[in-house]
PDB file of C-alpha atoms in Angstrom:
ATOM      1  CA  MET A 341       4.643   8.728 -26.919  1.00  0.00           C
ATOM      2  CA  LEU A 342       5.637   6.609 -23.485  1.00  0.00           C
ATOM      3  CA  GLU A 343       4.364   3.053 -23.122  1.00  0.00           C
ATOM      4  CA  TYR A 344       4.725   0.411 -20.613  1.00  0.00           C
ATOM      5  CA  GLY A 345       5.302  -2.941 -21.381  1.00  0.00           C
ATOM      6  CA  GLN A 346       5.656  -5.878 -19.275  1.00  0.00           C
ATOM      7  CA  GLY A 347       8.557  -6.427 -17.225  1.00  0.00           C
ATOM      8  CA  GLN A 348       9.449  -2.626 -17.710  1.00  0.00           C
ATOM      9  CA  GLN A 349       8.875  -0.168 -15.030  1.00  0.00           C
ATOM     10  CA  TRP A 350       9.079   4.019 -15.272  1.00  0.00           C
ATOM     11  CA  VAL A 351      11.909   5.608 -14.117  1.00  0.00           C
ATOM     12  CA  ASP A 352      12.348   9.487 -14.759  1.00  0.00           C
ATOM     13  CA  GLY A 353      10.123   9.082 -17.768  1.00  0.00           C
ATOM     14  CA  GLY A 354      12.128   6.256 -19.696  1.00  0.00           C
ATOM     15  CA  GLN A 355      11.716   2.615 -19.556  1.00  0.00           C
ATOM     16  CA  HIS A 356      14.256   0.427 -18.115  1.00  0.00           C
ATOM     17  CA  GLU A 357      14.067  -3.329 -17.991  1.00  0.00           C
ATOM     18  CA  GLN A 358      12.804  -4.857 -14.815  1.00  0.00           C
ATOM     19  CA  PRO A 359      14.973  -7.811 -13.545  1.00  0.00           C
ATOM     20  CA  ASP A 360      12.316 -11.161 -12.933  1.00  0.00           C
ATOM     21  CA  GLU A 361      12.607 -11.877  -9.700  1.00  0.00           C
ATOM     22  CA  PRO A 362      10.318 -14.313  -7.237  1.00  0.00           C
ATOM     23  CA  THR A 363       8.021 -12.379  -4.862  1.00  0.00           C
ATOM     24  CA  ARG A 364       9.775 -12.001  -1.789  1.00  0.00           C
ATOM     25  CA  ASN A 365       7.286 -12.112   1.512  1.00  0.00           C
ATOM     26  CA  GLY A 366       9.196  -9.501   3.138  1.00  0.00           C
ATOM     27  CA  ILE A 367      11.584 -11.449   5.745  1.00  0.00           C
ATOM     28  CA  GLY A 368      13.955 -12.499   2.415  1.00  0.00           C
ATOM     29  CA  GLN A 369      12.337 -15.402   1.121  1.00  0.00           C
ATOM     30  CA  THR A 370      10.696 -16.313  -1.137  1.00  0.00           C
ATOM     31  CA  ASP A 371       6.363 -17.580  -1.101  1.00  0.00           C
ATOM     32  CA  GLU A 372       7.342 -20.996  -1.857  1.00  0.00           C
ATOM     33  CA  GLU A 373      10.724 -20.771   0.106  1.00  0.00           C
ATOM     34  CA  TRP A 374       8.229 -19.772   3.426  1.00  0.00           C
ATOM     35  CA  GLN A 375       5.335 -22.914   2.693  1.00  0.00           C
ATOM     36  CA  ALA A 376       7.974 -25.375   2.621  1.00  0.00           C
ATOM     37  CA  GLU A 377       9.241 -24.447   5.697  1.00  0.00           C
ATOM     38  CA  THR A 378       5.783 -23.735   7.378  1.00  0.00           C
ATOM     39  CA  PRO A 379       4.478 -26.771   8.451  1.00  0.00           C
ATOM     40  CA  PRO A 380       0.369 -27.730   7.128  1.00  0.00           C
ATOM     41  CA  ILE A 381      -2.796 -26.881  10.279  1.00  0.00           C
ATOM     42  CA  GLU A 382      -3.489 -29.820  11.602  1.00  0.00           C
ATOM     43  CA  GLY A 383      -6.212 -31.243  10.610  1.00  0.00           C
ATOM     44  CA  THR A 384      -6.542 -29.304   7.034  1.00  0.00           C
ATOM     45  CA  GLY A 385      -4.446 -29.127   3.628  1.00  0.00           C
ATOM     46  CA  HIS A 386      -3.809 -25.625   4.511  1.00  0.00           C
ATOM     47  CA  THR A 387       0.265 -24.549   4.920  1.00  0.00           C
ATOM     48  CA  ARG A 388      -0.552 -21.233   5.500  1.00  0.00           C
ATOM     49  CA  LYS A 389      -1.383 -20.596   9.064  1.00  0.00           C
ATOM     50  CA  PRO A 390      -4.383 -18.418   9.975  1.00  0.00           C
ATOM     51  CA  ARG A 391      -2.991 -15.198  11.619  1.00  0.00           C
ATOM     52  CA  GLU A 392      -4.834 -13.586  14.377  1.00  0.00           C
ATOM     53  CA  MET A 393      -6.568 -10.851  15.206  1.00  0.00           C
ATOM     54  CA  ILE A 394      -7.055  -9.468  18.887  1.00  0.00           C
ATOM     55  CA  ILE A 395     -10.110  -7.645  19.417  1.00  0.00           C
ATOM     56  CA  LEU A 396      -9.917  -4.002  21.907  1.00  0.00           C
ATOM     57  CA  ARG A 397     -13.357  -3.380  23.399  1.00  0.00           C
ATOM     58  CA  VAL A 398     -13.377  -0.372  24.803  1.00  0.00           C
ATOM     59  CA  GLY A 399     -16.201   1.355  26.958  1.00  0.00           C
ATOM     60  CA  GLN A 400     -19.845   0.558  27.459  1.00  0.00           C
ATOM     61  CA  ALA A 401     -19.933   0.641  24.073  1.00  0.00           C
ATOM     62  CA  GLY A 402     -18.413  -2.072  23.100  1.00  0.00           C
ATOM     63  CA  ALA A 403     -18.613  -3.860  26.456  1.00  0.00           C
ATOM     64  CA  GLN A 404     -22.680  -4.365  25.009  1.00  0.00           C
ATOM     65  CA  LEU A 405     -21.508  -4.783  21.965  1.00  0.00           C
ATOM     66  CA  SER A 406     -19.255  -8.201  22.682  1.00  0.00           C
ATOM     67  CA  ASN A 407     -22.201 -10.479  23.514  1.00  0.00           C
ATOM     68  CA  ALA A 408     -23.830 -10.003  19.943  1.00  0.00           C
ATOM     69  CA  THR A 409     -19.937 -10.702  18.642  1.00  0.00           C
ATOM     70  CA  TRP A 410     -18.646 -13.587  20.127  1.00  0.00           C
ATOM     71  CA  GLU A 411     -22.511 -15.290  19.720  1.00  0.00           C
ATOM     72  CA  LEU A 412     -21.896 -14.819  15.581  1.00  0.00           C
ATOM     73  CA  LEU A 413     -18.729 -15.448  15.729  1.00  0.00           C
ATOM     74  CA  SER A 414     -19.290 -18.874  17.792  1.00  0.00           C
ATOM     75  CA  LEU A 415     -21.940 -19.772  15.799  1.00  0.00           C
ATOM     76  CA  GLU A 416     -19.651 -19.434  12.662  1.00  0.00           C
ATOM     77  CA  HIS A 417     -17.056 -21.922  13.876  1.00  0.00           C
ATOM     78  CA  GLY A 418     -18.998 -24.381  15.544  1.00  0.00           C
ATOM     79  CA  ILE A 419     -18.358 -23.190  19.493  1.00  0.00           C
ATOM     80  CA  LYS A 420     -20.595 -23.503  22.001  1.00  0.00           C
ATOM     81  CA  PRO A 421     -21.144 -20.499  24.546  1.00  0.00           C
ATOM     82  CA  TYR A 422     -18.930 -22.147  26.818  1.00  0.00           C
ATOM     83  CA  GLY A 423     -16.140 -22.568  24.973  1.00  0.00           C
ATOM     84  CA  HIS A 424     -16.344 -26.405  23.346  1.00  0.00           C
ATOM     85  CA  LEU A 425     -16.677 -27.097  19.485  1.00  0.00           C
ATOM     86  CA  PHE A 426     -19.691 -28.741  18.722  1.00  0.00           C
ATOM     87  CA  ALA A 427     -18.673 -32.398  17.633  1.00  0.00           C
ATOM     88  CA  SER A 428     -20.909 -32.917  15.108  1.00  0.00           C
ATOM     89  CA  LEU A 429     -19.830 -29.890  13.503  1.00  0.00           C
ATOM     90  CA  ILE A 430     -16.591 -30.184  13.324  1.00  0.00           C
ATOM     91  CA  SER A 431     -14.906 -29.580   9.453  1.00  0.00           C
ATOM     92  CA  GLU A 432     -12.372 -27.995   8.280  1.00  0.00           C
ATOM     93  CA  ASP A 433     -13.893 -24.764   8.108  1.00  0.00           C
ATOM     94  CA  CYS A 434     -14.505 -25.086  12.138  1.00  0.00           C
ATOM     95  CA  LEU A 435     -10.897 -25.738  12.501  1.00  0.00           C
ATOM     96  CA  ASN A 436      -9.484 -22.499  10.794  1.00  0.00           C
ATOM     97  CA  ASN A 437     -10.678 -20.396  13.823  1.00  0.00           C
ATOM     98  CA  GLN A 438      -7.573 -19.665  15.538  1.00  0.00           C
ATOM     99  CA  THR A 439      -7.904 -15.157  14.087  1.00  0.00           C
ATOM    100  CA  PHE A 440     -10.805 -15.063  16.813  1.00  0.00           C
ATOM    101  CA  PHE A 441      -9.977 -17.778  19.502  1.00  0.00           C
ATOM    102  CA  GLN A 442      -7.145 -19.726  20.932  1.00  0.00           C
ATOM    103  CA  ASP A 443      -7.232 -23.169  22.122  1.00  0.00           C
ATOM    104  CA  THR A 444      -6.956 -24.295  26.075  1.00  0.00           C
ATOM    105  CA  PRO A 445      -5.079 -27.427  27.168  1.00  0.00           C
ATOM    106  CA  THR A 446      -8.520 -28.561  28.044  1.00  0.00           C
ATOM    107  CA  GLY A 447     -10.025 -27.953  24.547  1.00  0.00           C
ATOM    108  CA  GLN A 448     -11.864 -25.283  25.251  1.00  0.00           C
ATOM    109  CA  GLN A 449     -11.824 -22.426  23.044  1.00  0.00           C
ATOM    110  CA  VAL A 450     -10.924 -18.454  24.125  1.00  0.00           C
ATOM    111  CA  SER A 451     -11.651 -15.642  22.730  1.00  0.00           C
ATOM    112  CA  ARG A 452      -8.688 -13.288  21.207  1.00  0.00           C
ATOM    113  CA  ALA A 453     -10.567 -10.532  23.174  1.00  0.00           C
ATOM    114  CA  VAL A 454      -9.539  -7.050  26.084  1.00  0.00           C
ATOM    115  CA  ILE A 455     -12.518  -5.557  27.242  1.00  0.00           C
ATOM    116  CA  VAL A 456     -11.906  -2.558  28.918  1.00  0.00           C
ATOM    117  CA  ASP A 457     -14.820  -0.095  30.852  1.00  0.00           C
ATOM    118  CA  LEU A 458     -14.152   1.933  33.505  1.00  0.00           C
ATOM    119  CA  GLU A 459     -17.634   1.398  35.006  1.00  0.00           C
ATOM    120  CA  PRO A 460     -18.053  -2.656  36.378  1.00  0.00           C
ATOM    121  CA  THR A 461     -21.612  -2.983  35.880  1.00  0.00           C
ATOM    122  CA  ILE A 462     -21.334  -4.083  31.789  1.00  0.00           C
ATOM    123  CA  MET A 463     -18.504  -5.833  32.913  1.00  0.00           C
ATOM    124  CA  ASP A 464     -20.636  -8.087  35.655  1.00  0.00           C
ATOM    125  CA  GLU A 465     -22.922  -9.230  32.566  1.00  0.00           C
ATOM    126  CA  ILE A 466     -20.268 -10.116  30.215  1.00  0.00           C
ATOM    127  CA  ARG A 467     -19.001 -12.515  33.435  1.00  0.00           C
ATOM    128  CA  SER A 468     -22.004 -14.337  34.698  1.00  0.00           C
ATOM    129  CA  GLY A 469     -23.886 -14.128  30.711  1.00  0.00           C
ATOM    130  CA  VAL A 470     -24.570 -16.920  28.347  1.00  0.00           C
ATOM    131  CA  TYR A 471     -21.009 -15.988  26.882  1.00  0.00           C
ATOM    132  CA  HIS A 472     -18.623 -16.319  30.061  1.00  0.00           C
ATOM    133  CA  GLY A 473     -17.131 -19.092  29.051  1.00  0.00           C
ATOM    134  CA  LEU A 474     -15.434 -17.495  26.116  1.00  0.00           C
ATOM    135  CA  PHE A 475     -13.307 -15.207  28.126  1.00  0.00           C
ATOM    136  CA  HIS A 476     -10.870 -15.872  31.057  1.00  0.00           C
ATOM    137  CA  LEU A 477     -11.244 -13.313  33.925  1.00  0.00           C
ATOM    138  CA  ASP A 478      -8.247 -11.456  33.526  1.00  0.00           C
ATOM    139  CA  GLN A 479      -9.459 -10.360  29.684  1.00  0.00           C
ATOM    140  CA  LEU A 480     -12.145  -8.720  31.558  1.00  0.00           C
ATOM    141  CA  VAL A 481     -10.333  -5.376  33.227  1.00  0.00           C
ATOM    142  CA  ASN A 482     -12.579  -3.029  34.653  1.00  0.00           C
ATOM    143  CA  SER A 483     -11.942   0.005  37.410  1.00  0.00           C
ATOM    144  CA  THR A 484     -14.831   0.570  40.356  1.00  0.00           C
ATOM    145  CA  GLU A 485     -15.791   3.406  39.734  1.00  0.00           C
ATOM    146  CA  ASP A 486     -17.205   5.747  35.716  1.00  0.00           C
ATOM    147  CA  ALA A 487     -15.624   7.963  34.129  1.00  0.00           C
ATOM    148  CA  SER A 488     -19.599  10.116  34.048  1.00  0.00           C
ATOM    149  CA  ASN A 489     -19.501  10.637  30.155  1.00  0.00           C
ATOM    150  CA  ASN A 490     -16.295  13.004  30.397  1.00  0.00           C
ATOM    151  CA  TYR A 491     -13.656  12.904  28.099  1.00  0.00           C
ATOM    152  CA  ALA A 492     -10.989  13.937  30.334  1.00  0.00           C
ATOM    153  CA  ARG A 493     -11.962  11.880  33.916  1.00  0.00           C
ATOM    154  CA  SER A 494     -11.504   9.195  31.474  1.00  0.00           C
ATOM    155  CA  PHE A 495      -8.377  10.393  30.028  1.00  0.00           C
ATOM    156  CA  TYR A 496      -6.746  12.406  32.945  1.00  0.00           C
ATOM    157  CA  SER A 497      -7.720  10.869  36.057  1.00  0.00           C
ATOM    158  CA  VAL A 498      -9.174   7.374  36.341  1.00  0.00           C
ATOM    159  CA  GLY A 499      -8.419   6.030  33.078  1.00  0.00           C
ATOM    160  CA  ARG A 500      -4.349   6.564  34.021  1.00  0.00           C
ATOM    161  CA  ARG A 501      -4.937   4.634  37.084  1.00  0.00           C
ATOM    162  CA  MET A 502      -5.979   1.408  34.788  1.00  0.00           C
ATOM    163  CA  ILE A 503      -4.138   1.837  31.672  1.00  0.00           C
ATOM    164  CA  ASN A 504      -0.985  -0.403  33.150  1.00  0.00           C
ATOM    165  CA  ARG A 505      -3.503  -3.592  33.585  1.00  0.00           C
ATOM    166  CA  VAL A 506      -5.105  -2.690  30.325  1.00  0.00           C
ATOM    167  CA  LEU A 507      -1.372  -3.025  28.634  1.00  0.00           C
ATOM    168  CA  ALA A 508      -0.264  -5.610  30.125  1.00  0.00           C
ATOM    169  CA  GLN A 509      -3.032  -7.976  29.234  1.00  0.00           C
ATOM    170  CA  ILE A 510      -2.985  -6.697  25.540  1.00  0.00           C
ATOM    171  CA  ARG A 511       0.945  -7.498  25.995  1.00  0.00           C
ATOM    172  CA  ARG A 512      -0.418 -10.987  26.909  1.00  0.00           C
ATOM    173  CA  ALA A 513      -2.848 -11.116  24.182  1.00  0.00           C
ATOM    174  CA  THR A 514      -0.315 -10.465  21.484  1.00  0.00           C
ATOM    175  CA  GLU A 515       2.289 -12.996  23.144  1.00  0.00           C
ATOM    176  CA  ALA A 516       0.206 -15.588  22.771  1.00  0.00           C
ATOM    177  CA  CYS A 517      -0.220 -14.895  19.114  1.00  0.00           C
ATOM    178  CA  ASP A 518       2.281 -16.961  16.459  1.00  0.00           C
ATOM    179  CA  MET A 519       1.240 -14.869  13.720  1.00  0.00           C
ATOM    180  CA  PHE A 520      -0.202 -11.672  15.217  1.00  0.00           C
ATOM    181  CA  GLN A 521      -2.062  -9.817  12.759  1.00  0.00           C
ATOM    182  CA  GLY A 522      -3.305  -6.909  14.401  1.00  0.00           C
ATOM    183  CA  PHE A 523      -6.325  -5.351  16.453  1.00  0.00           C
ATOM    184  CA  PHE A 524      -9.867  -4.649  15.995  1.00  0.00           C
ATOM    185  CA  VAL A 525     -11.029  -1.965  17.908  1.00  0.00           C
ATOM    186  CA  ILE A 526     -14.355  -0.847  19.046  1.00  0.00           C
ATOM    187  CA  ASN A 527     -15.212   1.916  21.058  1.00  0.00           C
ATOM    188  CA  SER A 528     -17.679   4.912  20.784  1.00  0.00           C
ATOM    189  CA  PHE A 529     -16.544   8.768  20.532  1.00  0.00           C
ATOM    190  CA  GLY A 530     -18.537   9.974  22.511  1.00  0.00           C
ATOM    191  CA  GLY A 531     -19.108   9.330  26.802  1.00  0.00           C
ATOM    192  CA  GLY A 532     -16.129   8.728  28.523  1.00  0.00           C
ATOM    193  CA  THR A 533     -13.729   5.301  28.581  1.00  0.00           C
ATOM    194  CA  GLY A 534     -14.579   5.206  24.690  1.00  0.00           C
ATOM    195  CA  SER A 535     -13.544   8.515  24.212  1.00  0.00           C
ATOM    196  CA  GLY A 536     -11.055   9.567  26.882  1.00  0.00           C
ATOM    197  CA  PHE A 537      -9.062   5.974  27.289  1.00  0.00           C
ATOM    198  CA  ILE A 538      -8.303   5.555  24.013  1.00  0.00           C
TER     199      ILE A 538
END
């Protein structure tokens, strides 16, 4: 009968001693070495930097969900609709907002997002909405014509003409991150832009 014990691993049905090594983080350092080199986050006792997520919202569904999502994230992190922190709510928990927001030199919190739609109507609502202060204008990418709820129109013609602008914004957002973790994509599989552009 085969058994599995502490410090041992299965290899070809047998047991062999596994050397006790410190855990490594994938780049050749132990967790302790990495923590010793990583400066603490300002205002907190945390030694690990938060990892950043970039939210990609594509099409009408992704763009319309934008206001509700940013309203919730702003309230959770103590950020006013135009991007400044509530002075009375600043605490260690609120300072850990770098996952979804980035600081500007003026102290404003701006979302880590790229919002894409071929039709300008929904994007204009975001530009003039209550939470417009959470976005740089170049994060909102749109065309002047829509996909007419047609996958092929978004994939082959209208979407193809603006893909370079979208990729440039995604590249800029990614380069602004210190510890990029990944993308959070919101789109619909129906319609034109949400299904064909991705």
